[in-house]
Coordinates of N, CA and C in Angstrom, one line a residue:
M1 N 30.0 0.1 -17.7 CA 29.0 -0.5 -17.1 C 28.0 -0.5 -18.4
A2 N 28.0 0.3 -19.3 CA 26.9 0.1 -20.2 C 27.5 -1.0 -21.3
S3 N 29.0 -1.1 -21.6 CA 29.4 -2.3 -22.2 C 28.8 -3.7 -21.5
L4 N 28.8 -3.7 -20.2 CA 28.4 -4.8 -19.4 C 26.8 -5.0 -19.6
F5 N 26.0 -4.1 -19.7 CA 24.9 -4.6 -20.1 C 24.5 -4.9 -21.6
F6 N 25.4 -4.4 -22.7 CA 25.2 -4.7 -23.9 C 25.9 -6.2 -24.0
F7 N 27.0 -6.6 -23.4 CA 27.5 -7.7 -23.7 C 26.5 -8.9 -22.7
L8 N 25.9 -8.6 -21.7 CA 25.0 -9.4 -20.9 C 24.2 -9.8 -21.8
G9 N 23.3 -8.7 -22.4 CA 22.1 -9.1 -23.2 C 22.7 -9.7 -24.4
L10 N 23.6 -9.5 -24.9 CA 23.8 -10.2 -26.3 C 24.4 -11.5 -26.1
F11 N 24.9 -12.1 -25.0 CA 25.5 -13.5 -24.8 C 24.6 -14.2 -23.9
E12 N 24.1 -13.9 -23.1 CA 22.9 -14.3 -22.4 C 21.7 -14.4 -22.8
N13 N 21.1 -15.4 -22.9 CA 19.8 -15.7 -23.6 C 18.5 -14.8 -22.9
G14 N 18.6 -15.0 -21.6 CA 17.6 -14.8 -20.9 C 17.7 -13.0 -20.7
Y15 N 18.5 -12.2 -21.0 CA 18.6 -10.9 -20.7 C 18.5 -10.2 -22.2
S16 N 17.8 -10.8 -22.9 CA 17.8 -9.9 -24.5 C 17.4 -8.2 -24.3
V17 N 16.6 -8.1 -23.3 CA 16.1 -6.6 -23.0 C 17.4 -5.8 -22.8
L18 N 18.3 -6.2 -22.1 CA 19.6 -5.4 -21.9 C 20.3 -4.9 -23.1
T19 N 20.5 -5.7 -24.3 CA 21.1 -5.5 -25.3 C 20.5 -3.8 -26.0
P20 N 19.5 -3.4 -26.0 CA 19.2 -2.1 -26.6 C 19.4 -1.2 -25.6
I21 N 19.4 -1.3 -24.1 CA 19.7 -0.5 -23.1 C 21.2 -0.3 -23.1
G22 N 22.1 -1.2 -23.5 CA 23.6 -1.1 -23.5 C 23.8 -0.4 -24.6
V23 N 23.5 -0.7 -25.9 CA 23.4 0.1 -27.2 C 23.1 1.5 -27.1
G24 N 22.0 1.9 -26.3 CA 21.5 3.1 -26.4 C 22.5 4.1 -25.3
T25 N 22.9 3.4 -24.2 CA 23.7 4.1 -23.5 C 25.0 4.2 -24.0
I26 N 25.6 3.6 -25.0 CA 26.8 3.6 -25.4 C 26.6 4.8 -26.6
V27 N 25.7 4.7 -27.4 CA 25.3 5.8 -28.4 C 25.1 7.4 -27.6
G28 N 24.4 7.2 -26.6 CA 24.3 8.6 -25.8 C 25.7 8.9 -25.2
A29 N 26.5 8.2 -24.7 CA 27.6 8.7 -24.3 C 28.6 9.3 -25.5
V30 N 28.6 8.5 -26.6 CA 29.3 9.2 -27.7 C 28.7 10.4 -28.3
F31 N 27.5 10.8 -28.2 CA 26.8 11.6 -28.8 C 27.1 13.1 -27.5
I32 N 27.3 12.8 -26.2 CA 27.7 13.7 -25.3 C 29.2 14.1 -25.3
F33 N 29.7 13.0 -25.9 CA 31.2 13.5 -25.7 C 31.3 14.0 -27.2
L34 N 31.0 13.8 -28.1 CA 30.9 14.9 -29.7 C 30.4 16.1 -29.5
M35 N 29.4 16.2 -28.7 CA 28.9 17.7 -28.5 C 29.9 18.4 -27.6
G36 N 30.3 17.9 -26.6 CA 31.5 18.4 -25.8 C 32.6 18.8 -26.6
M37 N 32.9 18.0 -27.8 CA 34.5 18.2 -28.5 C 33.8 19.6 -29.4
F38 N 32.6 19.5 -29.9 CA 32.2 20.6 -30.8 C 32.2 22.1 -29.9
L39 N 31.6 22.0 -28.7 CA 31.7 23.3 -28.0 C 33.1 23.5 -27.8
V40 N 34.2 22.7 -27.4 CA 35.5 23.0 -27.1 C 36.1 23.7 -28.3
A41 N 35.8 23.3 -29.4 CA 36.4 23.5 -30.8 C 35.9 25.0 -31.0
S42 N 34.5 25.1 -31.2 CA 33.8 26.6 -31.1 C 34.4 27.7 -30.1
E43 N 34.6 27.2 -28.7 CA 35.2 28.1 -27.9 C 36.6 28.6 -28.4
E44 N 37.6 27.5 -28.8 CA 38.6 28.2 -29.2 C 38.6 28.9 -30.4
M45 N 37.9 28.7 -31.2 CA 37.6 29.9 -32.6 C 37.1 31.0 -32.1
V46 N 36.4 31.1 -31.1 CA 35.9 32.4 -30.9 C 37.0 33.1 -30.1
K47 N 37.7 32.6 -29.2 CA 39.0 33.2 -28.7 C 39.9 33.6 -29.7
K48 N 40.1 32.6 -30.7 CA 41.1 33.0 -31.7 C 40.7 34.2 -32.2
I49 N 39.4 34.3 -32.8 CA 38.9 35.4 -33.6 C 38.9 36.8 -32.7
G50 N 38.8 36.8 -31.3 CA 38.9 37.8 -30.4 C 40.1 38.4 -30.2
R51 N 41.4 37.6 -30.3 CA 42.8 37.8 -30.3 C 43.1 38.7 -31.5
Q52 N 42.8 38.4 -32.5 CA 42.9 39.1 -34.0 C 42.5 40.3 -34.1
Q53 N 41.4 40.8 -33.4 CA 40.7 42.1 -33.5 C 41.3 43.2 -32.6

């Protein structure tokens, strides 16, 4: 859906306002994904440390 906004704003001349919306949505999704990966990695490290003691 976000890529649809991005490509519509990029290639259609009348919808130039959709390009930043598409870029912002894609960047937000990547940021949320990376935060989730960080939380999963930190959870695994906490579990690993708890088993060693």
